[in-house]
Short mmCIF file of C-alpha atoms in Angstrom, two decimals:
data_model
loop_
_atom_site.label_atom_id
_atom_site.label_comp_id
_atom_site.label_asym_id
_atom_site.label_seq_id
_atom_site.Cartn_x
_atom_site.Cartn_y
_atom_site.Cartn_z
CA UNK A 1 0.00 0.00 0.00
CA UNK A 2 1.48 3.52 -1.13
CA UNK A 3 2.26 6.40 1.39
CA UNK A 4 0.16 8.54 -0.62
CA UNK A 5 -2.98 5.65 -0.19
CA UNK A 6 -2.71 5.62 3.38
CA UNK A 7 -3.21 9.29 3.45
CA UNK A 8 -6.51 9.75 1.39
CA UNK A 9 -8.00 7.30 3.51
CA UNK A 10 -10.69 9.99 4.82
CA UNK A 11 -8.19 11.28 7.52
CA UNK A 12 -5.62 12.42 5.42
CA UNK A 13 -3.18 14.62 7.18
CA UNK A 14 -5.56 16.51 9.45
CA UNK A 15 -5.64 13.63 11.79
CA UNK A 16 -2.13 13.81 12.91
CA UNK A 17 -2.35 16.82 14.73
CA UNK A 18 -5.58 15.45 16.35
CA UNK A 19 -3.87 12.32 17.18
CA UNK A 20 -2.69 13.03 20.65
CA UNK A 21 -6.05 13.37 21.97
CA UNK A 22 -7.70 10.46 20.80
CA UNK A 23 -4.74 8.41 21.33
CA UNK A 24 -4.36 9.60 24.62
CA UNK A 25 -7.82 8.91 25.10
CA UNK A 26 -8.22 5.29 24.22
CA UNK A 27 -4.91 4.31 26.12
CA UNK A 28 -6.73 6.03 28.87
CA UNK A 29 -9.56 2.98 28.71
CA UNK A 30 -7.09 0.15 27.58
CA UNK A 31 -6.48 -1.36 31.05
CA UNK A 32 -8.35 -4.25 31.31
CA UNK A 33 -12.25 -4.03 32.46
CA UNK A 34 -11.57 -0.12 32.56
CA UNK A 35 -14.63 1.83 30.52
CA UNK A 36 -14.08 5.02 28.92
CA UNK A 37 -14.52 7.88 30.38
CA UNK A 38 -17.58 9.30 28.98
CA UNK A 39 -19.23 11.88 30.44
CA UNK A 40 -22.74 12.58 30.06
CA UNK A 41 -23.82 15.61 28.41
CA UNK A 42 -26.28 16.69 30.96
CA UNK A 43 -23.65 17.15 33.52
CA UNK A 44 -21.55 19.27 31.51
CA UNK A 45 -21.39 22.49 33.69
CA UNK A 46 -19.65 25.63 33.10
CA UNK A 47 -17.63 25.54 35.96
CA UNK A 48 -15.04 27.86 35.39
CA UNK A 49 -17.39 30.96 34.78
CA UNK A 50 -19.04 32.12 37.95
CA UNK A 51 -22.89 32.00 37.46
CA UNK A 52 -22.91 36.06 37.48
CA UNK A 53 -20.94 36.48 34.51
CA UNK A 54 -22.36 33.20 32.78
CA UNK A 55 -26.39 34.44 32.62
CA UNK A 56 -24.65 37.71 31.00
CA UNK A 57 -22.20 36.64 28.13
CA UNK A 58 -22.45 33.64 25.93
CA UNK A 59 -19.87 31.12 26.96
CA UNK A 60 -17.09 30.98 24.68
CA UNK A 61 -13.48 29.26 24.45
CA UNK A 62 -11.51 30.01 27.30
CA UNK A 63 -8.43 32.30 26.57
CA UNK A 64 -5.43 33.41 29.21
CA UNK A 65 -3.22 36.19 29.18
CA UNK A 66 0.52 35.47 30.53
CA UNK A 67 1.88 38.90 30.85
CA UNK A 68 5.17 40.68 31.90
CA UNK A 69 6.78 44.30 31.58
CA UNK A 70 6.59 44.09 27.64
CA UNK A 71 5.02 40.97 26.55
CA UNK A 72 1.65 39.60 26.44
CA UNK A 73 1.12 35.93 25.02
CA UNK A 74 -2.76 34.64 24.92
CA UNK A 75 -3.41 31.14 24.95
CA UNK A 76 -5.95 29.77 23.48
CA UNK A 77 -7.15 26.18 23.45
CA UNK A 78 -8.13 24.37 20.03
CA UNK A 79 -10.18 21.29 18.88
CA UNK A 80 -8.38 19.75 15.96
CA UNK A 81 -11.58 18.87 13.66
CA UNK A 82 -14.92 20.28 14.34
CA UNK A 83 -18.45 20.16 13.07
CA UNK A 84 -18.60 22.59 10.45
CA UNK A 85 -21.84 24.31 12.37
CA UNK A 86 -19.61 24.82 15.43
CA UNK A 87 -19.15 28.46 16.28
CA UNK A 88 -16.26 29.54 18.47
CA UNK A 89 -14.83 32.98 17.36
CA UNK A 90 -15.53 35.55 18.91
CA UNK A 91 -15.39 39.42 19.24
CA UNK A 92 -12.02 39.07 21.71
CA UNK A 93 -10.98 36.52 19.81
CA UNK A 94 -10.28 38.73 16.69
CA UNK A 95 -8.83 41.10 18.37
CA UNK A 96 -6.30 39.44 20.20
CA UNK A 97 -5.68 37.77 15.95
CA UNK A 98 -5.37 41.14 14.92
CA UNK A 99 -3.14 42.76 17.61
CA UNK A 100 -0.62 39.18 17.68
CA UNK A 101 2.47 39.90 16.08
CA UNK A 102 2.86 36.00 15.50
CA UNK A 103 0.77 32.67 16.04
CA UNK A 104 2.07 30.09 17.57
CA UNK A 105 0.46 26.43 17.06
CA UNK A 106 1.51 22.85 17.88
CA UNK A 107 3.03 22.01 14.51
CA UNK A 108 2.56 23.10 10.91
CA UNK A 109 -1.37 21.75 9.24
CA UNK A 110 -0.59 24.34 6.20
CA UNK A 111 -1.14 22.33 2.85
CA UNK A 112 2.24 23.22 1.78
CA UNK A 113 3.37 21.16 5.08
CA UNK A 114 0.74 18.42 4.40
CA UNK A 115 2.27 17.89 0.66
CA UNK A 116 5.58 16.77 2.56
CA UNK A 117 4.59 14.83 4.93
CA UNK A 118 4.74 11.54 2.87
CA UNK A 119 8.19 10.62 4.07
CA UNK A 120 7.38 11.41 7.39
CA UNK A 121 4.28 9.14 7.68
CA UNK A 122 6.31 6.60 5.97
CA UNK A 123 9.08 6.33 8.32
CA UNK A 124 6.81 6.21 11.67
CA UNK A 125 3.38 4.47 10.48
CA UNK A 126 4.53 1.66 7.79
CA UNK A 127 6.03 -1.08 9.01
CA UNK A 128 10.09 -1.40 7.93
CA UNK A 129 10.96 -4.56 8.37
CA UNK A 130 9.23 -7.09 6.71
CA UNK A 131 6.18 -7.12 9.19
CA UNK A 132 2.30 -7.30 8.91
CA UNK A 133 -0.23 -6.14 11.20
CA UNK A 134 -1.64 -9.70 10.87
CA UNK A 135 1.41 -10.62 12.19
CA UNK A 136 1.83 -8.60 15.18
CA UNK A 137 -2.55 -8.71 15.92
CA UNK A 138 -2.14 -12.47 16.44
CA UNK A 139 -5.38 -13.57 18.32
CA UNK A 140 -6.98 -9.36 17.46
CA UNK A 141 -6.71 -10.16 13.82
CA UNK A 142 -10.21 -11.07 13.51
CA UNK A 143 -11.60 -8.21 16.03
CA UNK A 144 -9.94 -5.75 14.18
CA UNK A 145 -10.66 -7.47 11.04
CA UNK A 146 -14.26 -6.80 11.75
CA UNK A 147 -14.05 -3.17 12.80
CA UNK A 148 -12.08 -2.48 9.13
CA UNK A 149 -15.49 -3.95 7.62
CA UNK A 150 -17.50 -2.17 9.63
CA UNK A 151 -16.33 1.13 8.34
CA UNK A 152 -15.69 0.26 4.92
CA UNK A 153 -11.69 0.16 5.23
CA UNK A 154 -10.31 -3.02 3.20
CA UNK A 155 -8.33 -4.71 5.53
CA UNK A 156 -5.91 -5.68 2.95
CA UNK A 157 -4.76 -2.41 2.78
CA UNK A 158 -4.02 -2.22 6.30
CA UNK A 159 -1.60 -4.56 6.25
CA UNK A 160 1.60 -3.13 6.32
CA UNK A 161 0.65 0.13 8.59
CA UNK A 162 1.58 -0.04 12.27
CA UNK A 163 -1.33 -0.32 14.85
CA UNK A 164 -1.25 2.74 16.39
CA UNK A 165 -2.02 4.17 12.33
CA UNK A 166 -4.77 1.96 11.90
CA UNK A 167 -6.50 2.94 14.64
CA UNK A 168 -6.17 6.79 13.92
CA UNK A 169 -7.71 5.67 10.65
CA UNK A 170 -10.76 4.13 12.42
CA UNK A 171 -10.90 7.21 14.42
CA UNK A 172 -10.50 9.48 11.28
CA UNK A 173 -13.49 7.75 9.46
CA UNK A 174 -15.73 7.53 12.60
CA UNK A 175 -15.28 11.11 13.10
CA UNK A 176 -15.89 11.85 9.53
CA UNK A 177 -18.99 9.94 9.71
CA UNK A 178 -19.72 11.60 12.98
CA UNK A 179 -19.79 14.92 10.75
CA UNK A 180 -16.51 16.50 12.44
CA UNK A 181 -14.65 18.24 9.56
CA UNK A 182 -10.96 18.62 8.94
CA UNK A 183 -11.77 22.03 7.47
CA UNK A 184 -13.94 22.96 10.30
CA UNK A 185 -10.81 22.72 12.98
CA UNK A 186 -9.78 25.49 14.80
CA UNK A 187 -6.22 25.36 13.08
CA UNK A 188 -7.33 25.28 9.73
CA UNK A 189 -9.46 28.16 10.54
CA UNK A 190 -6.46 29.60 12.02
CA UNK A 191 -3.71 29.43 9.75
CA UNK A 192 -6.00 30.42 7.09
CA UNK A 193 -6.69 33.57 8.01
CA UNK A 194 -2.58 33.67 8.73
CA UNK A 195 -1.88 33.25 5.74
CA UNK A 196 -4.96 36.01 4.39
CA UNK A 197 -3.57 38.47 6.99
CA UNK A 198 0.32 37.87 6.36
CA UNK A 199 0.80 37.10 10.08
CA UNK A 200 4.28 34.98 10.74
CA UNK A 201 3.58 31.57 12.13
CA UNK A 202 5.30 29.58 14.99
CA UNK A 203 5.52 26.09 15.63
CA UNK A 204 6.39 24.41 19.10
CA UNK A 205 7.07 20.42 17.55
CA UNK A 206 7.59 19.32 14.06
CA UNK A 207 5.63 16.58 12.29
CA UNK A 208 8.22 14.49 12.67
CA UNK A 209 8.40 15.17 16.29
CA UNK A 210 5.01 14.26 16.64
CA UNK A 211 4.93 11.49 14.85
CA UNK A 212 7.59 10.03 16.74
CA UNK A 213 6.20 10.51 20.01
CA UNK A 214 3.00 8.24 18.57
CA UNK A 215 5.13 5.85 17.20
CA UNK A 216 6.93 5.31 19.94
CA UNK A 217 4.70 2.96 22.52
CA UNK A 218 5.45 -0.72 22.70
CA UNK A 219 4.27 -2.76 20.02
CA UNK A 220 1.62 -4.67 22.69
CA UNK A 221 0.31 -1.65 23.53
CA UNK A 222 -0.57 -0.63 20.23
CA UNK A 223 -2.16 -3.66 19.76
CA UNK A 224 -4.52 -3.08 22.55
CA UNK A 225 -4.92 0.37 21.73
CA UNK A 226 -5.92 -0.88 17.84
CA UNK A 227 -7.90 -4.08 19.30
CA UNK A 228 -9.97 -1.63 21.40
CA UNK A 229 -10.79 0.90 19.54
CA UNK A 230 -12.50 -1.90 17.30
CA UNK A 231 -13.96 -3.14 19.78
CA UNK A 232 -15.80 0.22 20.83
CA UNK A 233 -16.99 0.80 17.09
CA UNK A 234 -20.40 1.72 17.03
CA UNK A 235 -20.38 1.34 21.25
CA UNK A 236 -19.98 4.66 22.31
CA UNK A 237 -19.95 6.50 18.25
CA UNK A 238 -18.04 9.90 19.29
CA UNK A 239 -19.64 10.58 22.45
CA UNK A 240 -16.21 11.37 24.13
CA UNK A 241 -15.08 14.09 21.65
CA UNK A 242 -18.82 15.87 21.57
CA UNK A 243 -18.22 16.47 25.41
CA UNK A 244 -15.25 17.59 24.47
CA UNK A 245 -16.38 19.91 22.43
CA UNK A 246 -19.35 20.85 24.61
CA UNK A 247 -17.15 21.81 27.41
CA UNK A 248 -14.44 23.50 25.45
CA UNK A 249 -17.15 25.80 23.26
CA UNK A 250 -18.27 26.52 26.92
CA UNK A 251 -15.06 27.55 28.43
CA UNK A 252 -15.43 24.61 30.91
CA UNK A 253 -11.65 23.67 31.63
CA UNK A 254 -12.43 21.59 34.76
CA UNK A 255 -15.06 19.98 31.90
CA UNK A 256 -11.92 19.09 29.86
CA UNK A 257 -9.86 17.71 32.17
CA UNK A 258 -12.82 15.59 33.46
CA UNK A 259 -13.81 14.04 29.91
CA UNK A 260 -10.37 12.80 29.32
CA UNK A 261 -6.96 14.09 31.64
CA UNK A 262 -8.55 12.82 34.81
CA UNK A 263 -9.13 9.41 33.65
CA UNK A 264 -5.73 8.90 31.90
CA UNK A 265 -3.50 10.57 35.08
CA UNK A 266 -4.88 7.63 37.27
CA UNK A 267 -5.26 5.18 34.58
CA UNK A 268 -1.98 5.42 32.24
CA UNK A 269 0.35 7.67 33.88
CA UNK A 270 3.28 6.85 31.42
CA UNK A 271 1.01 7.79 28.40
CA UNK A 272 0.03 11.27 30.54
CA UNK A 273 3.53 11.80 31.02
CA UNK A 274 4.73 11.56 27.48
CA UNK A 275 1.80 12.64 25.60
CA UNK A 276 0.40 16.03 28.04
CA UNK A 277 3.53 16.67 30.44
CA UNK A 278 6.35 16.29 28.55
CA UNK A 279 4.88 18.51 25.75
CA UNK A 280 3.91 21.13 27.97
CA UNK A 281 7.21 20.76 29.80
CA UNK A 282 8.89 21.97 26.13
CA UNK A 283 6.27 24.57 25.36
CA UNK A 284 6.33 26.00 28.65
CA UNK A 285 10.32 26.37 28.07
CA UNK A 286 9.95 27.93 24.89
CA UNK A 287 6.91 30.51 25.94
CA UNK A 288 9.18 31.99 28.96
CA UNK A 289 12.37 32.35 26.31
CA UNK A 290 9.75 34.26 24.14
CA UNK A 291 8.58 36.31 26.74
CA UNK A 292 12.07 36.78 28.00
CA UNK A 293 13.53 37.64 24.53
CA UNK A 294 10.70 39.35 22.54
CA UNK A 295 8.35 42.05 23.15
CA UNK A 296 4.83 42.68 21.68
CA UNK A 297 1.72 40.47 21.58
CA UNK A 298 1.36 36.96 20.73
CA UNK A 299 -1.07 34.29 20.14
CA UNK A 300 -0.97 30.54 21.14
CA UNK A 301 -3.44 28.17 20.03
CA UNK A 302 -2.67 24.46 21.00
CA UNK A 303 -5.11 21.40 22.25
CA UNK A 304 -7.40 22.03 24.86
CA UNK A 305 -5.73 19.76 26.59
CA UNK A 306 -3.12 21.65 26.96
CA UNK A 307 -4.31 24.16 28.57
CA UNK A 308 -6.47 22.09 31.36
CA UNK A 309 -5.73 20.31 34.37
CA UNK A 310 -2.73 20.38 37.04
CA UNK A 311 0.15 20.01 34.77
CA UNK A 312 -1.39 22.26 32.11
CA UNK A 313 0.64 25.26 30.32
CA UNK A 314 -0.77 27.75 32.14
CA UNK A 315 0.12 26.19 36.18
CA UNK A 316 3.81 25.44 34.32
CA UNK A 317 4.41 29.10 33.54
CA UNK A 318 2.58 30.31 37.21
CA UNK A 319 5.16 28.07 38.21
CA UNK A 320 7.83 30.13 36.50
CA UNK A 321 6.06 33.09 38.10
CA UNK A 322 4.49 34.29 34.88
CA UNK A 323 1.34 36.50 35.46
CA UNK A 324 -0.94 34.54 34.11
CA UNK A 325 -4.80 36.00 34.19
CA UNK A 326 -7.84 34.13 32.65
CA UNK A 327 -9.54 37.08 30.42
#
């Protein structure tokens, strides 16, 4: 199967820089007996916004200001692929885009970075060495077998991509069945209007760099990450990600953290560590030499993740006594 195959099959590129999160989310659930997260929609409470404020202004996407004598950087938390009726910009939103002197994002989703990304996925998501994924399923064959049916992927063509790719593809096609858009996500939105606006863009990891970091879990856990996720086919459809998305549209960051960080702190800490804290370790480090070396405004637009729970961004530079205040 040809590199350039593997990518039209309906994730494409797009799906790499969603990856993280719905890897990080299945590991979360791949302990044995543990169920996913989910979090029912009802509950989803804008806990973050006192009720005062919250009967006044529509909820929105939360956004922070870290701040010192000459430099203000705004973070603001992203969901890779959205619906395309999903509505998130806002009024302070623009002008924060306007007044940022450069955008900073996880890694580079332009097309002109997607059209070289073929060597890159070869290297981390084919297999090298002579292997199958028959080969390395051995008693999941037929499980995942029967999840490739179920969404119309030939399994045949599966065969020489790594587990933890094949089960990004499942996730890719659920999500496009789901009706979550590549072109909807709150990059693609961004760096478009970049690009319109002529505004220099940042990037805190490299494709490569990502891709490494996905490719780099044992071989048996991939295989439970790929056997579950075909297992869960048509169990739980995309429930996970729609809370996600209610509680980040609302500005709900405990929300976030209780959909998926929670779960995988206690659950997988070695996956937490590599895929949230490590990350944010290296951002963090980069944000305080920017703020220490630049002046003017910035804008930062990474996961959601990212920006919720104990070890997020924003405690890491507190912790670096940045001023950090929640606008």
């Amino acid at each position: 199967m040809s590199c350039s195959k593997a990518k039209s099959m309906t994730v494409r590129n797009s799906l790499l820089s969603a990856a993280a999160i719905l890897m990080a989310a299945w590991y979360s659930a791949e302990s044995e007996g543990a169920a996913a997260p989910f979090v029912d929609r009802d509950t989803v409470k804008v806990s973050s916004i006192p009720e005062t404020v919250a009967l006044e202004v529509t909820p929105s996407p939360a956004i922070w200001k870290a701040s010192d004598a000459d430099t203000n950087v705004y973070l603001f938390g992203t969901v890779h692929l959205l619906k395309g009726e999903t509505k998130w910009e806002t009024g302070a939103f623009q002008d924060i885009f306007d007044e940022a002197a450069a955008i900073y994002m996880e890694a580079d989703t332009s097309p002109e970075a997607q059209a070289k990304l073929g060597p890159i996925v070869q290297k981390h998501a084919f297999f090298q060495n002579g292997e199958t994924l028959s080969g390395v399923l051995g008693d999941q064959k037929d499980i995942v077998e029967a999840g490739a049916k179920t969404l119309g992927l030939p399994y045949q063509q599966l065969e020489t991509l790594k587990p933890w790719f094949v089960a990004i593809q499942f996730a890719g096609k659920q999500m496009i069945d789901a009706g979550y858009q590549p072109g909807a996500g709150v990059e693609t939105v961004i760096t478009a209007k970049a690009k319109a606006a002529k505004k220099p863009m940042r990037f805190f990891e490299s494709a490569d760099e990502q891709l490494t970091i996905l490719s780099s879990f044992p071989m048996d856990g991939q295989v439970r990450f790929l056997s579950r996720a075909a297992k869960e086919i048509n169990m739980h459809g995309m429930q996970q990600l729609d809370e996600l998305v209610t509680a980040w549209q609302a500005g709900d960051v405990d929300g976030i953290q209780n959909v998926v960080l929670k779960d995988m702190a206690l659950s997988t800490p070695a996956v937490y560590e590599k895929i949230i804290v490590e990350r944010n370790t290296n951002w963090t480090d980069q944000l305080k030499k920017l703020m220490d070396n630049e002046a003017g405004t910035f804008l930062v637009a990474v996961g959601a993740l990212h920006l919720a729970g104990k070890d997020s961004v924003i405690n890491m530079l507190k912790a670096e006594d940045v001023k950090v205040v929640r606008q």
